[in-house]
Amino acid sequence: MKPVAKKSNVTRLRPRARPKLKSVRNGIAPAEWQARVDLAAAYRLTAHLGWTDMLGTHISCRVPGTHDQFLLNPYGMLFEEITASSLIKVDVEGNKLSESPYKVNQAGFTIHSAIHMGNHAEAVMHLHTPYGVGVSTQKQGLLPVTQMALTALGLVRYHDYEGVAFNLDERERIVQDRKST
């Protein structure tokens, strides 16, 4: 059965008007612009599939040619509003490297900087899909009860919930938990 696309399941947090954003296309390298376009498309596809949950999910990608910079959604924008120019460039220390009227999503920064610092991931997607939440809340986690579960079983890693990820000390534990088997 083909999955049915659904609209985003979020409530608008502000009036329709949002700050005007300038295009950044002319001020950056072509490789970074393409990464921005691809990441914005990933955000919009995620919204189209209904995989958002207000502001608790995020997707990032490494800025091409760097090892310590990545692009992340601005805090307060819905996934269906994300554009290539609205993405915020940050370094792994949390410094905002691009101009934006929006703040950096702090929890997103903590989680994504840990993964970008801890390995060579080019892109990171952190979602709370209904099925993912269902599996993650089970004490036994993902069980080897289907063929599809077996394809992912060796790749799944667990990190205990510590509350909203505002504490940068959590990054080290995220990296360690990703290494554990």
PDB file of N, CA and C in Angstrom, residues 29-90:
ATOM      1  N   ALA A  29      29.701  29.952  -2.387  1.00  0.00           N
ATOM      2  CA  ALA A  29      30.230  29.048  -3.422  1.00  0.00           C
ATOM      3  C   ALA A  29      29.099  28.207  -4.010  1.00  0.00           C
ATOM      4  N   PRO A  30      29.229  27.836  -5.286  1.00  0.00           N
ATOM      5  CA  PRO A  30      28.197  27.003  -5.922  1.00  0.00           C
ATOM      6  C   PRO A  30      27.921  25.696  -5.169  1.00  0.00           C
ATOM      7  N   ALA A  31      28.944  25.073  -4.608  1.00  0.00           N
ATOM      8  CA  ALA A  31      28.743  23.810  -3.878  1.00  0.00           C
ATOM      9  C   ALA A  31      27.898  24.029  -2.628  1.00  0.00           C
ATOM     10  N   GLU A  32      28.131  25.144  -1.932  1.00  0.00           N
ATOM     11  CA  GLU A  32      27.311  25.427  -0.752  1.00  0.00           C
ATOM     12  C   GLU A  32      25.882  25.741  -1.172  1.00  0.00           C
ATOM     13  N   TRP A  33      25.705  26.475  -2.259  1.00  0.00           N
ATOM     14  CA  TRP A  33      24.345  26.786  -2.713  1.00  0.00           C
ATOM     15  C   TRP A  33      23.594  25.492  -3.036  1.00  0.00           C
ATOM     16  N   GLN A  34      24.257  24.557  -3.720  1.00  0.00           N
ATOM     17  CA  GLN A  34      23.592  23.291  -4.054  1.00  0.00           C
ATOM     18  C   GLN A  34      23.233  22.530  -2.788  1.00  0.00           C
ATOM     19  N   ALA A  35      24.118  22.534  -1.795  1.00  0.00           N
ATOM     20  CA  ALA A  35      23.821  21.865  -0.524  1.00  0.00           C
ATOM     21  C   ALA A  35      22.607  22.511   0.146  1.00  0.00           C
ATOM     22  N   ARG A  36      22.519  23.824   0.073  1.00  0.00           N
ATOM     23  CA  ARG A  36      21.371  24.545   0.639  1.00  0.00           C
ATOM     24  C   ARG A  36      20.073  24.171  -0.083  1.00  0.00           C
ATOM     25  N   VAL A  37      20.121  24.125  -1.398  1.00  0.00           N
ATOM     26  CA  VAL A  37      18.936  23.761  -2.188  1.00  0.00           C
ATOM     27  C   VAL A  37      18.491  22.341  -1.824  1.00  0.00           C
ATOM     28  N   ASP A  38      19.441  21.418  -1.757  1.00  0.00           N
ATOM     29  CA  ASP A  38      19.119  20.026  -1.430  1.00  0.00           C
ATOM     30  C   ASP A  38      18.557  19.902  -0.019  1.00  0.00           C
ATOM     31  N   LEU A  39      19.149  20.611   0.931  1.00  0.00           N
ATOM     32  CA  LEU A  39      18.674  20.539   2.313  1.00  0.00           C
ATOM     33  C   LEU A  39      17.286  21.162   2.444  1.00  0.00           C
ATOM     34  N   ALA A  40      17.058  22.293   1.800  1.00  0.00           N
ATOM     35  CA  ALA A  40      15.721  22.914   1.839  1.00  0.00           C
ATOM     36  C   ALA A  40      14.685  21.952   1.251  1.00  0.00           C
ATOM     37  N   ALA A  41      15.050  21.251   0.174  1.00  0.00           N
ATOM     38  CA  ALA A  41      14.139  20.267  -0.420  1.00  0.00           C
ATOM     39  C   ALA A  41      13.849  19.133   0.566  1.00  0.00           C
ATOM     40  N   ALA A  42      14.865  18.710   1.315  1.00  0.00           N
ATOM     41  CA  ALA A  42      14.667  17.655   2.316  1.00  0.00           C
ATOM     42  C   ALA A  42      13.698  18.123   3.401  1.00  0.00           C
ATOM     43  N   TYR A  43      13.821  19.372   3.827  1.00  0.00           N
ATOM     44  CA  TYR A  43      12.888  19.910   4.824  1.00  0.00           C
ATOM     45  C   TYR A  43      11.466  19.917   4.281  1.00  0.00           C
ATOM     46  N   ARG A  44      11.292  20.357   3.063  1.00  0.00           N
ATOM     47  CA  ARG A  44       9.952  20.442   2.478  1.00  0.00           C
ATOM     48  C   ARG A  44       9.358  19.055   2.238  1.00  0.00           C
ATOM     49  N   LEU A  45      10.188  18.107   1.827  1.00  0.00           N
ATOM     50  CA  LEU A  45       9.715  16.735   1.653  1.00  0.00           C
ATOM     51  C   LEU A  45       9.302  16.148   3.005  1.00  0.00           C
ATOM     52  N   THR A  46      10.085  16.410   4.028  1.00  0.00           N
ATOM     53  CA  THR A  46       9.755  15.944   5.373  1.00  0.00           C
ATOM     54  C   THR A  46       8.405  16.505   5.814  1.00  0.00           C
ATOM     55  N   ALA A  47       8.159  17.778   5.540  1.00  0.00           N
ATOM     56  CA  ALA A  47       6.861  18.378   5.869  1.00  0.00           C
ATOM     57  C   ALA A  47       5.748  17.723   5.061  1.00  0.00           C
ATOM     58  N   HIS A  48       6.000  17.515   3.785  1.00  0.00           N
ATOM     59  CA  HIS A  48       4.999  16.906   2.910  1.00  0.00           C
ATOM     60  C   HIS A  48       4.600  15.511   3.401  1.00  0.00           C
ATOM     61  N   LEU A  49       5.565  14.764   3.913  1.00  0.00           N
ATOM     62  CA  LEU A  49       5.302  13.413   4.405  1.00  0.00           C
ATOM     63  C   LEU A  49       4.718  13.400   5.814  1.00  0.00           C
ATOM     64  N   GLY A  50       4.621  14.580   6.454  1.00  0.00           N
ATOM     65  CA  GLY A  50       4.051  14.653   7.800  1.00  0.00           C
ATOM     66  C   GLY A  50       4.994  14.199   8.888  1.00  0.00           C
ATOM     67  N   TRP A  51       6.298  14.298   8.666  1.00  0.00           N
ATOM     68  CA  TRP A  51       7.280  13.828   9.630  1.00  0.00           C
ATOM     69  C   TRP A  51       7.763  14.917  10.582  1.00  0.00           C
ATOM     70  N   THR A  52       7.045  16.004  10.677  1.00  0.00           N
ATOM     71  CA  THR A  52       7.466  17.086  11.567  1.00  0.00           C
ATOM     72  C   THR A  52       6.692  17.013  12.875  1.00  0.00           C
ATOM     73  N   ASP A  53       7.232  17.605  13.896  1.00  0.00           N
ATOM     74  CA  ASP A  53       6.514  17.699  15.172  1.00  0.00           C
ATOM     75  C   ASP A  53       6.847  19.040  15.815  1.00  0.00           C
ATOM     76  N   MET A  54       6.280  20.068  15.270  1.00  0.00           N
ATOM     77  CA  MET A  54       6.538  21.432  15.725  1.00  0.00           C
ATOM     78  C   MET A  54       8.002  21.766  15.461  1.00  0.00           C
ATOM     79  N   LEU A  55       8.764  22.029  16.525  1.00  0.00           N
ATOM     80  CA  LEU A  55      10.133  22.488  16.343  1.00  0.00           C
ATOM     81  C   LEU A  55      11.153  21.472  16.862  1.00  0.00           C
ATOM     82  N   GLY A  56      10.717  20.241  17.127  1.00  0.00           N
ATOM     83  CA  GLY A  56      11.601  19.257  17.740  1.00  0.00           C
ATOM     84  C   GLY A  56      12.352  18.367  16.775  1.00  0.00           C
ATOM     85  N   THR A  57      12.186  18.566  15.499  1.00  0.00           N
ATOM     86  CA  THR A  57      12.910  17.766  14.527  1.00  0.00           C
ATOM     87  C   THR A  57      13.785  18.694  13.700  1.00  0.00           C
ATOM     88  N   HIS A  58      14.858  18.170  13.157  1.00  0.00           N
ATOM     89  CA  HIS A  58      15.773  18.999  12.386  1.00  0.00           C
ATOM     90  C   HIS A  58      16.603  18.141  11.459  1.00  0.00           C
ATOM     91  N   ILE A  59      17.091  18.773  10.411  1.00  0.00           N
ATOM     92  CA  ILE A  59      17.948  18.118   9.431  1.00  0.00           C
ATOM     93  C   ILE A  59      19.128  19.061   9.213  1.00  0.00           C
ATOM     94  N   SER A  60      20.304  18.514   9.049  1.00  0.00           N
ATOM     95  CA  SER A  60      21.472  19.362   8.798  1.00  0.00           C
ATOM     96  C   SER A  60      22.327  18.723   7.718  1.00  0.00           C
ATOM     97  N   CYS A  61      23.194  19.526   7.141  1.00  0.00           N
ATOM     98  CA  CYS A  61      24.213  18.975   6.241  1.00  0.00           C
ATOM     99  C   CYS A  61      25.490  19.791   6.405  1.00  0.00           C
ATOM    100  N   ARG A  62      26.584  19.094   6.235  1.00  0.00           N
ATOM    101  CA  ARG A  62      27.894  19.734   6.322  1.00  0.00           C
ATOM    102  C   ARG A  62      28.042  20.696   5.148  1.00  0.00           C
ATOM    103  N   VAL A  63      28.654  21.853   5.403  1.00  0.00           N
ATOM    104  CA  VAL A  63      28.961  22.777   4.320  1.00  0.00           C
ATOM    105  C   VAL A  63      30.085  22.142   3.504  1.00  0.00           C
ATOM    106  N   PRO A  64      29.887  21.949   2.192  1.00  0.00           N
ATOM    107  CA  PRO A  64      30.913  21.294   1.381  1.00  0.00           C
ATOM    108  C   PRO A  64      32.280  21.973   1.519  1.00  0.00           C
ATOM    109  N   GLY A  65      33.306  21.144   1.635  1.00  0.00           N
ATOM    110  CA  GLY A  65      34.667  21.641   1.738  1.00  0.00           C
ATOM    111  C   GLY A  65      35.081  22.051   3.142  1.00  0.00           C
ATOM    112  N   THR A  66      34.205  21.836   4.138  1.00  0.00           N
ATOM    113  CA  THR A  66      34.554  22.177   5.524  1.00  0.00           C
ATOM    114  C   THR A  66      34.452  20.929   6.389  1.00  0.00           C
ATOM    115  N   HIS A  67      35.040  20.989   7.557  1.00  0.00           N
ATOM    116  CA  HIS A  67      34.893  19.893   8.510  1.00  0.00           C
ATOM    117  C   HIS A  67      34.201  20.357   9.787  1.00  0.00           C
ATOM    118  N   ASP A  68      34.016  21.664   9.930  1.00  0.00           N
ATOM    119  CA  ASP A  68      33.467  22.190  11.189  1.00  0.00           C
ATOM    120  C   ASP A  68      32.291  23.144  10.993  1.00  0.00           C
ATOM    121  N   GLN A  69      31.637  23.097   9.841  1.00  0.00           N
ATOM    122  CA  GLN A  69      30.487  23.969   9.579  1.00  0.00           C
ATOM    123  C   GLN A  69      29.352  23.139   9.006  1.00  0.00           C
ATOM    124  N   PHE A  70      28.131  23.500   9.413  1.00  0.00           N
ATOM    125  CA  PHE A  70      26.970  22.823   8.840  1.00  0.00           C
ATOM    126  C   PHE A  70      25.798  23.784   8.759  1.00  0.00           C
ATOM    127  N   LEU A  71      24.816  23.396   7.982  1.00  0.00           N
ATOM    128  CA  LEU A  71      23.596  24.174   7.768  1.00  0.00           C
ATOM    129  C   LEU A  71      22.477  23.550   8.577  1.00  0.00           C
ATOM    130  N   LEU A  72      21.652  24.397   9.190  1.00  0.00           N
ATOM    131  CA  LEU A  72      20.577  23.936  10.068  1.00  0.00           C
ATOM    132  C   LEU A  72      19.387  24.865   9.907  1.00  0.00           C
ATOM    133  N   ASN A  73      18.206  24.359  10.207  1.00  0.00           N
ATOM    134  CA  ASN A  73      17.012  25.194  10.108  1.00  0.00           C
ATOM    135  C   ASN A  73      16.998  26.285  11.173  1.00  0.00           C
ATOM    136  N   PRO A  74      16.436  27.445  10.821  1.00  0.00           N
ATOM    137  CA  PRO A  74      16.292  28.510  11.807  1.00  0.00           C
ATOM    138  C   PRO A  74      15.181  28.167  12.794  1.00  0.00           C
ATOM    139  N   TYR A  75      15.384  28.528  14.033  1.00  0.00           N
ATOM    140  CA  TYR A  75      14.387  28.261  15.063  1.00  0.00           C
ATOM    141  C   TYR A  75      13.157  29.129  14.814  1.00  0.00           C
ATOM    142  N   GLY A  76      12.004  28.486  14.729  1.00  0.00           N
ATOM    143  CA  GLY A  76      10.757  29.217  14.554  1.00  0.00           C
ATOM    144  C   GLY A  76      10.161  29.108  13.164  1.00  0.00           C
ATOM    145  N   MET A  77      10.914  28.620  12.202  1.00  0.00           N
ATOM    146  CA  MET A  77      10.355  28.419  10.860  1.00  0.00           C
ATOM    147  C   MET A  77       9.831  26.997  10.747  1.00  0.00           C
ATOM    148  N   LEU A  78       8.673  26.863  10.130  1.00  0.00           N
ATOM    149  CA  LEU A  78       8.123  25.541   9.867  1.00  0.00           C
ATOM    150  C   LEU A  78       8.869  24.915   8.693  1.00  0.00           C
ATOM    151  N   PHE A  79       8.895  23.601   8.637  1.00  0.00           N
ATOM    152  CA  PHE A  79       9.649  22.916   7.588  1.00  0.00           C
ATOM    153  C   PHE A  79       9.190  23.323   6.196  1.00  0.00           C
ATOM    154  N   GLU A  80       7.895  23.535   6.022  1.00  0.00           N
ATOM    155  CA  GLU A  80       7.398  23.890   4.692  1.00  0.00           C
ATOM    156  C   GLU A  80       7.768  25.317   4.297  1.00  0.00           C
ATOM    157  N   GLU A  81       8.322  26.087   5.223  1.00  0.00           N
ATOM    158  CA  GLU A  81       8.753  27.461   4.940  1.00  0.00           C
ATOM    159  C   GLU A  81      10.247  27.563   4.619  1.00  0.00           C
ATOM    160  N   ILE A  82      10.989  26.515   4.867  1.00  0.00           N
ATOM    161  CA  ILE A  82      12.444  26.556   4.715  1.00  0.00           C
ATOM    162  C   ILE A  82      12.825  26.742   3.252  1.00  0.00           C
ATOM    163  N   THR A  83      13.760  27.651   3.018  1.00  0.00           N
ATOM    164  CA  THR A  83      14.332  27.862   1.690  1.00  0.00           C
ATOM    165  C   THR A  83      15.845  27.754   1.796  1.00  0.00           C
ATOM    166  N   ALA A  84      16.497  27.697   0.657  1.00  0.00           N
ATOM    167  CA  ALA A  84      17.963  27.627   0.641  1.00  0.00           C
ATOM    168  C   ALA A  84      18.563  28.831   1.352  1.00  0.00           C
ATOM    169  N   SER A  85      17.967  29.994   1.189  1.00  0.00           N
ATOM    170  CA  SER A  85      18.514  31.211   1.803  1.00  0.00           C
ATOM    171  C   SER A  85      18.171  31.346   3.286  1.00  0.00           C
ATOM    172  N   SER A  86      17.164  30.625   3.766  1.00  0.00           N
ATOM    173  CA  SER A  86      16.793  30.757   5.177  1.00  0.00           C
ATOM    174  C   SER A  86      17.623  29.877   6.098  1.00  0.00           C
ATOM    175  N   LEU A  87      18.316  28.889   5.552  1.00  0.00           N
ATOM    176  CA  LEU A  87      19.128  28.007   6.389  1.00  0.00           C
ATOM    177  C   LEU A  87      20.257  28.792   7.043  1.00  0.00           C
ATOM    178  N   ILE A  88      20.591  28.407   8.255  1.00  0.00           N
ATOM    179  CA  ILE A  88      21.635  29.103   9.016  1.00  0.00           C
ATOM    180  C   ILE A  88      22.906  28.263   9.003  1.00  0.00           C
ATOM    181  N   LYS A  89      24.016  28.918   8.699  1.00  0.00           N
ATOM    182  CA  LYS A  89      25.320  28.251   8.743  1.00  0.00           C
ATOM    183  C   LYS A  89      25.905  28.473  10.132  1.00  0.00           C
ATOM    184  N   VAL A  90      26.322  27.378  10.779  1.00  0.00           N
ATOM    185  CA  VAL A  90      26.936  27.447  12.106  1.00  0.00           C
ATOM    186  C   VAL A  90      28.217  26.621  12.097  1.00  0.00           C
TER     187      VAL A  90
END
